[in-house]
């Protein structure tokens, strides 16, 4: 039957199957069900530990080298990180990039995904050679006691499973973070393109193991976790390759480098 033709029995049956008054909630629920049936979102919701991902706010006033008696205007930059309990020592820590947290005399705050609270943090360790940093929640009063807000923070953090092996080529990868200084979390997906040894962009005395991926990594993603299809941590986002002749090239710090840094920093 052509469009605009007489309504036949099939058309009547089709119209009868549509709710006469679905309402707004019905339409939203119907659209959501249709989306979930087309894209396996529930699988990712259940496996990716999004509630462990934090946005890191770094506020600092850098020196003005042209006018050394004053400093530049205060600026705030953002990055990403993830909160977890270190399995060897049981310490509750936040991992991000060194270039996110290493500004001199910076004030650091972290905001857990899904929470309105920005909590004060302090740098526990910096690894410039591997571009990693460990943060710890800090009391606003300056002592080492954890506040009720900190306890609420950690009670909301999902456990992170760390992959025991390097990912394979063409394996799925999901990068989670807060690119573009937005407050809403962002997930980008891709594959593992290459595993190699190369120099990091951050000052490094020697090349280190690196995972190249084709998932989008943008400013603000730095320090955010990357998970495999089972939701296990496989690396930390830290660099994207920018150039007119380069496309879809981002880099992760793999888990062996992260664990080696943690062992050295926490011993």
PDB file of N, CA and C in Angstrom, residues 162-244:
ATOM      1  N   UNK A 162      42.025  -5.122  38.733  1.00  0.00           N
ATOM      2  CA  UNK A 162      43.182  -4.814  37.898  1.00  0.00           C
ATOM      3  C   UNK A 162      43.536  -6.028  37.053  1.00  0.00           C
ATOM      4  N   UNK A 163      43.671  -5.831  35.759  1.00  0.00           N
ATOM      5  CA  UNK A 163      43.998  -6.929  34.851  1.00  0.00           C
ATOM      6  C   UNK A 163      45.369  -7.499  35.188  1.00  0.00           C
ATOM      7  N   UNK A 164      45.496  -8.799  35.134  1.00  0.00           N
ATOM      8  CA  UNK A 164      46.756  -9.455  35.470  1.00  0.00           C
ATOM      9  C   UNK A 164      47.688  -9.572  34.273  1.00  0.00           C
ATOM     10  N   UNK A 165      47.175  -9.375  33.066  1.00  0.00           N
ATOM     11  CA  UNK A 165      47.990  -9.486  31.870  1.00  0.00           C
ATOM     12  C   UNK A 165      47.780  -8.278  30.982  1.00  0.00           C
ATOM     13  N   UNK A 166      48.744  -8.021  30.111  1.00  0.00           N
ATOM     14  CA  UNK A 166      48.597  -6.960  29.127  1.00  0.00           C
ATOM     15  C   UNK A 166      47.479  -7.323  28.151  1.00  0.00           C
ATOM     16  N   UNK A 167      46.746  -6.326  27.652  1.00  0.00           N
ATOM     17  CA  UNK A 167      45.715  -6.626  26.653  1.00  0.00           C
ATOM     18  C   UNK A 167      46.346  -7.095  25.349  1.00  0.00           C
ATOM     19  N   UNK A 168      45.565  -7.774  24.557  1.00  0.00           N
ATOM     20  CA  UNK A 168      46.020  -8.239  23.252  1.00  0.00           C
ATOM     21  C   UNK A 168      45.686  -7.215  22.182  1.00  0.00           C
ATOM     22  N   UNK A 169      46.380  -7.283  21.057  1.00  0.00           N
ATOM     23  CA  UNK A 169      46.052  -6.408  19.935  1.00  0.00           C
ATOM     24  C   UNK A 169      44.613  -6.636  19.497  1.00  0.00           C
ATOM     25  N   UNK A 170      43.944  -5.563  19.162  1.00  0.00           N
ATOM     26  CA  UNK A 170      42.557  -5.557  18.698  1.00  0.00           C
ATOM     27  C   UNK A 170      41.565  -5.844  19.827  1.00  0.00           C
ATOM     28  N   UNK A 171      42.035  -5.856  21.068  1.00  0.00           N
ATOM     29  CA  UNK A 171      41.120  -6.036  22.197  1.00  0.00           C
ATOM     30  C   UNK A 171      40.392  -4.731  22.480  1.00  0.00           C
ATOM     31  N   UNK A 172      39.130  -4.836  22.909  1.00  0.00           N
ATOM     32  CA  UNK A 172      38.328  -3.647  23.204  1.00  0.00           C
ATOM     33  C   UNK A 172      38.886  -2.887  24.390  1.00  0.00           C
ATOM     34  N   UNK A 173      38.785  -1.550  24.317  1.00  0.00           N
ATOM     35  CA  UNK A 173      39.224  -0.702  25.429  1.00  0.00           C
ATOM     36  C   UNK A 173      38.241   0.445  25.589  1.00  0.00           C
ATOM     37  N   UNK A 174      37.969   0.828  26.837  1.00  0.00           N
ATOM     38  CA  UNK A 174      37.033   1.906  27.152  1.00  0.00           C
ATOM     39  C   UNK A 174      37.755   2.916  28.047  1.00  0.00           C
ATOM     40  N   UNK A 175      37.903   4.128  27.554  1.00  0.00           N
ATOM     41  CA  UNK A 175      38.576   5.193  28.299  1.00  0.00           C
ATOM     42  C   UNK A 175      37.514   6.046  28.983  1.00  0.00           C
ATOM     43  N   UNK A 176      37.668   6.253  30.289  1.00  0.00           N
ATOM     44  CA  UNK A 176      36.675   6.972  31.078  1.00  0.00           C
ATOM     45  C   UNK A 176      37.322   8.208  31.697  1.00  0.00           C
ATOM     46  N   UNK A 177      36.651   9.346  31.612  1.00  0.00           N
ATOM     47  CA  UNK A 177      37.197  10.561  32.202  1.00  0.00           C
ATOM     48  C   UNK A 177      36.284  11.748  31.998  1.00  0.00           C
ATOM     49  N   UNK A 178      36.862  12.921  32.137  1.00  0.00           N
ATOM     50  CA  UNK A 178      36.105  14.171  32.057  1.00  0.00           C
ATOM     51  C   UNK A 178      36.783  15.124  31.068  1.00  0.00           C
ATOM     52  N   UNK A 179      36.741  14.824  29.777  1.00  0.00           N
ATOM     53  CA  UNK A 179      37.384  15.718  28.805  1.00  0.00           C
ATOM     54  C   UNK A 179      36.600  17.007  28.604  1.00  0.00           C
ATOM     55  N   UNK A 180      37.306  18.059  28.178  1.00  0.00           N
ATOM     56  CA  UNK A 180      36.643  19.308  27.832  1.00  0.00           C
ATOM     57  C   UNK A 180      36.166  20.121  29.015  1.00  0.00           C
ATOM     58  N   UNK A 181      36.626  19.810  30.231  1.00  0.00           N
ATOM     59  CA  UNK A 181      36.238  20.535  31.442  1.00  0.00           C
ATOM     60  C   UNK A 181      34.739  20.460  31.732  1.00  0.00           C
ATOM     61  N   UNK A 182      34.068  19.444  31.175  1.00  0.00           N
ATOM     62  CA  UNK A 182      32.663  19.218  31.516  1.00  0.00           C
ATOM     63  C   UNK A 182      32.582  18.427  32.811  1.00  0.00           C
ATOM     64  N   UNK A 183      31.484  18.592  33.538  1.00  0.00           N
ATOM     65  CA  UNK A 183      31.328  17.900  34.813  1.00  0.00           C
ATOM     66  C   UNK A 183      30.693  16.523  34.654  1.00  0.00           C
ATOM     67  N   UNK A 184      30.225  16.196  33.461  1.00  0.00           N
ATOM     68  CA  UNK A 184      29.624  14.890  33.230  1.00  0.00           C
ATOM     69  C   UNK A 184      30.676  13.925  32.691  1.00  0.00           C
ATOM     70  N   UNK A 185      30.568  12.671  33.111  1.00  0.00           N
ATOM     71  CA  UNK A 185      31.550  11.674  32.743  1.00  0.00           C
ATOM     72  C   UNK A 185      31.410  11.303  31.264  1.00  0.00           C
ATOM     73  N   UNK A 186      32.528  10.887  30.674  1.00  0.00           N
ATOM     74  CA  UNK A 186      32.543  10.550  29.245  1.00  0.00           C
ATOM     75  C   UNK A 186      33.248   9.208  29.068  1.00  0.00           C
ATOM     76  N   UNK A 187      32.669   8.345  28.249  1.00  0.00           N
ATOM     77  CA  UNK A 187      33.262   7.052  27.926  1.00  0.00           C
ATOM     78  C   UNK A 187      33.493   6.994  26.423  1.00  0.00           C
ATOM     79  N   UNK A 188      34.732   6.708  26.002  1.00  0.00           N
ATOM     80  CA  UNK A 188      35.037   6.499  24.591  1.00  0.00           C
ATOM     81  C   UNK A 188      35.571   5.093  24.422  1.00  0.00           C
ATOM     82  N   UNK A 189      35.263   4.489  23.302  1.00  0.00           N
ATOM     83  CA  UNK A 189      35.630   3.086  23.067  1.00  0.00           C
ATOM     84  C   UNK A 189      36.506   2.962  21.837  1.00  0.00           C
ATOM     85  N   UNK A 190      37.341   1.950  21.845  1.00  0.00           N
ATOM     86  CA  UNK A 190      38.205   1.677  20.704  1.00  0.00           C
ATOM     87  C   UNK A 190      38.855   0.324  20.872  1.00  0.00           C
ATOM     88  N   UNK A 191      40.007   0.174  20.244  1.00  0.00           N
ATOM     89  CA  UNK A 191      40.745  -1.083  20.329  1.00  0.00           C
ATOM     90  C   UNK A 191      42.205  -0.795  20.657  1.00  0.00           C
ATOM     91  N   UNK A 192      42.897  -1.827  21.089  1.00  0.00           N
ATOM     92  CA  UNK A 192      44.341  -1.745  21.295  1.00  0.00           C
ATOM     93  C   UNK A 192      45.010  -1.857  19.925  1.00  0.00           C
ATOM     94  N   UNK A 193      45.736  -0.812  19.538  1.00  0.00           N
ATOM     95  CA  UNK A 193      46.358  -0.777  18.220  1.00  0.00           C
ATOM     96  C   UNK A 193      47.802  -1.271  18.232  1.00  0.00           C
ATOM     97  N   UNK A 194      48.498  -1.016  19.347  1.00  0.00           N
ATOM     98  CA  UNK A 194      49.927  -1.360  19.397  1.00  0.00           C
ATOM     99  C   UNK A 194      50.380  -1.386  20.844  1.00  0.00           C
ATOM    100  N   UNK A 195      51.327  -2.268  21.149  1.00  0.00           N
ATOM    101  CA  UNK A 195      52.004  -2.289  22.448  1.00  0.00           C
ATOM    102  C   UNK A 195      53.493  -2.179  22.169  1.00  0.00           C
ATOM    103  N   UNK A 196      54.114  -1.122  22.690  1.00  0.00           N
ATOM    104  CA  UNK A 196      55.505  -0.860  22.337  1.00  0.00           C
ATOM    105  C   UNK A 196      56.217  -0.173  23.494  1.00  0.00           C
ATOM    106  N   UNK A 197      57.499   0.075  23.321  1.00  0.00           N
ATOM    107  CA  UNK A 197      58.300   0.816  24.282  1.00  0.00           C
ATOM    108  C   UNK A 197      58.696   2.137  23.631  1.00  0.00           C
ATOM    109  N   UNK A 198      58.359   3.253  24.302  1.00  0.00           N
ATOM    110  CA  UNK A 198      58.689   4.561  23.751  1.00  0.00           C
ATOM    111  C   UNK A 198      58.812   5.584  24.873  1.00  0.00           C
ATOM    112  N   UNK A 199      59.400   6.732  24.545  1.00  0.00           N
ATOM    113  CA  UNK A 199      59.551   7.800  25.525  1.00  0.00           C
ATOM    114  C   UNK A 199      58.213   8.472  25.769  1.00  0.00           C
ATOM    115  N   UNK A 200      57.929   8.787  27.038  1.00  0.00           N
ATOM    116  CA  UNK A 200      56.725   9.516  27.377  1.00  0.00           C
ATOM    117  C   UNK A 200      56.922  10.999  27.080  1.00  0.00           C
ATOM    118  N   UNK A 201      55.795  11.707  26.935  1.00  0.00           N
ATOM    119  CA  UNK A 201      55.865  13.142  26.671  1.00  0.00           C
ATOM    120  C   UNK A 201      56.393  13.896  27.883  1.00  0.00           C
ATOM    121  N   UNK A 202      56.028  13.430  29.093  1.00  0.00           N
ATOM    122  CA  UNK A 202      56.538  14.015  30.333  1.00  0.00           C
ATOM    123  C   UNK A 202      58.022  13.676  30.436  1.00  0.00           C
ATOM    124  N   UNK A 203      58.860  14.537  31.016  1.00  0.00           N
ATOM    125  CA  UNK A 203      60.295  14.245  31.103  1.00  0.00           C
ATOM    126  C   UNK A 203      60.563  12.859  31.668  1.00  0.00           C
ATOM    127  N   UNK A 204      61.282  12.042  30.918  1.00  0.00           N
ATOM    128  CA  UNK A 204      61.536  10.669  31.320  1.00  0.00           C
ATOM    129  C   UNK A 204      62.956  10.286  30.926  1.00  0.00           C
ATOM    130  N   UNK A 205      63.706   9.673  31.846  1.00  0.00           N
ATOM    131  CA  UNK A 205      65.086   9.317  31.514  1.00  0.00           C
ATOM    132  C   UNK A 205      65.210   8.164  30.535  1.00  0.00           C
ATOM    133  N   UNK A 206      64.175   7.362  30.395  1.00  0.00           N
ATOM    134  CA  UNK A 206      64.265   6.202  29.514  1.00  0.00           C
ATOM    135  C   UNK A 206      62.882   5.842  28.996  1.00  0.00           C
ATOM    136  N   UNK A 207      62.802   5.156  27.842  1.00  0.00           N
ATOM    137  CA  UNK A 207      61.499   4.735  27.309  1.00  0.00           C
ATOM    138  C   UNK A 207      60.820   3.734  28.236  1.00  0.00           C
ATOM    139  N   UNK A 208      59.503   3.730  28.192  1.00  0.00           N
ATOM    140  CA  UNK A 208      58.717   2.817  29.017  1.00  0.00           C
ATOM    141  C   UNK A 208      57.665   2.125  28.163  1.00  0.00           C
ATOM    142  N   UNK A 209      57.129   1.052  28.688  1.00  0.00           N
ATOM    143  CA  UNK A 209      56.085   0.305  28.005  1.00  0.00           C
ATOM    144  C   UNK A 209      54.854   1.185  27.807  1.00  0.00           C
ATOM    145  N   UNK A 210      54.255   1.128  26.626  1.00  0.00           N
ATOM    146  CA  UNK A 210      53.130   1.999  26.272  1.00  0.00           C
ATOM    147  C   UNK A 210      52.101   1.201  25.484  1.00  0.00           C
ATOM    148  N   UNK A 211      50.831   1.522  25.700  1.00  0.00           N
ATOM    149  CA  UNK A 211      49.735   0.935  24.912  1.00  0.00           C
ATOM    150  C   UNK A 211      49.151   2.021  24.021  1.00  0.00           C
ATOM    151  N   UNK A 212      49.139   1.772  22.724  1.00  0.00           N
ATOM    152  CA  UNK A 212      48.518   2.702  21.782  1.00  0.00           C
ATOM    153  C   UNK A 212      47.099   2.241  21.475  1.00  0.00           C
ATOM    154  N   UNK A 213      46.150   3.175  21.506  1.00  0.00           N
ATOM    155  CA  UNK A 213      44.746   2.848  21.248  1.00  0.00           C
ATOM    156  C   UNK A 213      44.175   3.839  20.240  1.00  0.00           C
ATOM    157  N   UNK A 214      43.022   3.494  19.681  1.00  0.00           N
ATOM    158  CA  UNK A 214      42.373   4.425  18.757  1.00  0.00           C
ATOM    159  C   UNK A 214      41.141   5.084  19.367  1.00  0.00           C
ATOM    160  N   UNK A 215      40.875   4.855  20.671  1.00  0.00           N
ATOM    161  CA  UNK A 215      39.784   5.546  21.363  1.00  0.00           C
ATOM    162  C   UNK A 215      40.174   7.003  21.595  1.00  0.00           C
ATOM    163  N   UNK A 216      39.195   7.891  21.553  1.00  0.00           N
ATOM    164  CA  UNK A 216      39.473   9.322  21.693  1.00  0.00           C
ATOM    165  C   UNK A 216      39.981   9.654  23.093  1.00  0.00           C
ATOM    166  N   UNK A 217      41.107  10.378  23.136  1.00  0.00           N
ATOM    167  CA  UNK A 217      41.648  10.943  24.370  1.00  0.00           C
ATOM    168  C   UNK A 217      41.809  12.436  24.138  1.00  0.00           C
ATOM    169  N   UNK A 218      41.190  13.242  24.984  1.00  0.00           N
ATOM    170  CA  UNK A 218      41.199  14.692  24.816  1.00  0.00           C
ATOM    171  C   UNK A 218      41.622  15.373  26.113  1.00  0.00           C
ATOM    172  N   UNK A 219      41.978  16.680  26.049  1.00  0.00           N
ATOM    173  CA  UNK A 219      42.333  17.387  27.278  1.00  0.00           C
ATOM    174  C   UNK A 219      41.255  17.230  28.351  1.00  0.00           C
ATOM    175  N   UNK A 220      41.657  16.826  29.524  1.00  0.00           N
ATOM    176  CA  UNK A 220      40.730  16.492  30.604  1.00  0.00           C
ATOM    177  C   UNK A 220      40.646  15.000  30.854  1.00  0.00           C
ATOM    178  N   UNK A 221      41.015  14.187  29.843  1.00  0.00           N
ATOM    179  CA  UNK A 221      41.059  12.732  30.008  1.00  0.00           C
ATOM    180  C   UNK A 221      42.302  12.282  30.771  1.00  0.00           C
ATOM    181  N   UNK A 222      43.316  13.139  30.834  1.00  0.00           N
ATOM    182  CA  UNK A 222      44.587  12.742  31.434  1.00  0.00           C
ATOM    183  C   UNK A 222      44.392  12.206  32.851  1.00  0.00           C
ATOM    184  N   UNK A 223      44.959  11.033  33.103  1.00  0.00           N
ATOM    185  CA  UNK A 223      44.857  10.416  34.422  1.00  0.00           C
ATOM    186  C   UNK A 223      43.665   9.505  34.583  1.00  0.00           C
ATOM    187  N   UNK A 224      42.760   9.506  33.605  1.00  0.00           N
ATOM    188  CA  UNK A 224      41.571   8.668  33.701  1.00  0.00           C
ATOM    189  C   UNK A 224      41.879   7.216  33.407  1.00  0.00           C
ATOM    190  N   UNK A 225      41.079   6.293  33.949  1.00  0.00           N
ATOM    191  CA  UNK A 225      41.329   4.869  33.747  1.00  0.00           C
ATOM    192  C   UNK A 225      40.860   4.377  32.389  1.00  0.00           C
ATOM    193  N   UNK A 226      41.464   3.288  31.939  1.00  0.00           N
ATOM    194  CA  UNK A 226      41.030   2.587  30.731  1.00  0.00           C
ATOM    195  C   UNK A 226      40.731   1.144  31.121  1.00  0.00           C
ATOM    196  N   UNK A 227      39.572   0.661  30.718  1.00  0.00           N
ATOM    197  CA  UNK A 227      39.125  -0.674  31.094  1.00  0.00           C
ATOM    198  C   UNK A 227      38.979  -1.560  29.862  1.00  0.00           C
ATOM    199  N   UNK A 228      39.125  -2.870  30.083  1.00  0.00           N
ATOM    200  CA  UNK A 228      38.841  -3.809  29.006  1.00  0.00           C
ATOM    201  C   UNK A 228      37.352  -4.115  28.982  1.00  0.00           C
ATOM    202  N   UNK A 229      36.944  -5.040  28.137  1.00  0.00           N
ATOM    203  CA  UNK A 229      35.509  -5.300  27.978  1.00  0.00           C
ATOM    204  C   UNK A 229      34.896  -5.961  29.204  1.00  0.00           C
ATOM    205  N   UNK A 230      35.732  -6.478  30.100  1.00  0.00           N
ATOM    206  CA  UNK A 230      35.234  -7.062  31.345  1.00  0.00           C
ATOM    207  C   UNK A 230      35.264  -6.079  32.504  1.00  0.00           C
ATOM    208  N   UNK A 231      35.636  -4.823  32.235  1.00  0.00           N
ATOM    209  CA  UNK A 231      35.663  -3.815  33.274  1.00  0.00           C
ATOM    210  C   UNK A 231      36.910  -3.846  34.131  1.00  0.00           C
ATOM    211  N   UNK A 232      37.971  -4.520  33.682  1.00  0.00           N
ATOM    212  CA  UNK A 232      39.226  -4.568  34.427  1.00  0.00           C
ATOM    213  C   UNK A 232      40.141  -3.441  33.969  1.00  0.00           C
ATOM    214  N   UNK A 233      40.872  -2.867  34.912  1.00  0.00           N
ATOM    215  CA  UNK A 233      41.789  -1.776  34.600  1.00  0.00           C
ATOM    216  C   UNK A 233      42.964  -2.301  33.784  1.00  0.00           C
ATOM    217  N   UNK A 234      43.232  -1.671  32.627  1.00  0.00           N
ATOM    218  CA  UNK A 234      44.374  -2.073  31.810  1.00  0.00           C
ATOM    219  C   UNK A 234      45.379  -0.936  31.638  1.00  0.00           C
ATOM    220  N   UNK A 235      45.021   0.291  32.047  1.00  0.00           N
ATOM    221  CA  UNK A 235      45.966   1.383  31.887  1.00  0.00           C
ATOM    222  C   UNK A 235      45.386   2.719  32.305  1.00  0.00           C
ATOM    223  N   UNK A 236      46.237   3.750  32.184  1.00  0.00           N
ATOM    224  CA  UNK A 236      45.878   5.121  32.550  1.00  0.00           C
ATOM    225  C   UNK A 236      46.144   6.021  31.349  1.00  0.00           C
ATOM    226  N   UNK A 237      45.130   6.786  30.935  1.00  0.00           N
ATOM    227  CA  UNK A 237      45.284   7.685  29.789  1.00  0.00           C
ATOM    228  C   UNK A 237      46.255   8.810  30.137  1.00  0.00           C
ATOM    229  N   UNK A 238      47.150   9.150  29.175  1.00  0.00           N
ATOM    230  CA  UNK A 238      48.087  10.232  29.481  1.00  0.00           C
ATOM    231  C   UNK A 238      48.496  11.064  28.282  1.00  0.00           C
ATOM    232  N   UNK A 239      48.221  10.624  27.056  1.00  0.00           N
ATOM    233  CA  UNK A 239      48.766  11.352  25.918  1.00  0.00           C
ATOM    234  C   UNK A 239      47.961  11.043  24.667  1.00  0.00           C
ATOM    235  N   UNK A 240      47.818  12.064  23.801  1.00  0.00           N
ATOM    236  CA  UNK A 240      47.278  11.851  22.458  1.00  0.00           C
ATOM    237  C   UNK A 240      48.270  12.427  21.453  1.00  0.00           C
ATOM    238  N   UNK A 241      48.318  11.806  20.298  1.00  0.00           N
ATOM    239  CA  UNK A 241      49.222  12.254  19.234  1.00  0.00           C
ATOM    240  C   UNK A 241      48.455  13.230  18.346  1.00  0.00           C
ATOM    241  N   UNK A 242      48.943  14.449  18.257  1.00  0.00           N
ATOM    242  CA  UNK A 242      48.263  15.494  17.500  1.00  0.00           C
ATOM    243  C   UNK A 242      49.119  15.849  16.283  1.00  0.00           C
ATOM    244  N   UNK A 243      48.499  15.893  15.119  1.00  0.00           N
ATOM    245  CA  UNK A 243      49.212  16.279  13.906  1.00  0.00           C
ATOM    246  C   UNK A 243      48.291  16.195  12.713  1.00  0.00           C
ATOM    247  N   UNK A 244      48.624  16.947  11.678  1.00  0.00           N
ATOM    248  CA  UNK A 244      47.746  16.958  10.508  1.00  0.00           C
ATOM    249  C   UNK A 244      47.781  15.630   9.766  1.00  0.00           C
TER     250      UNK A 244
END
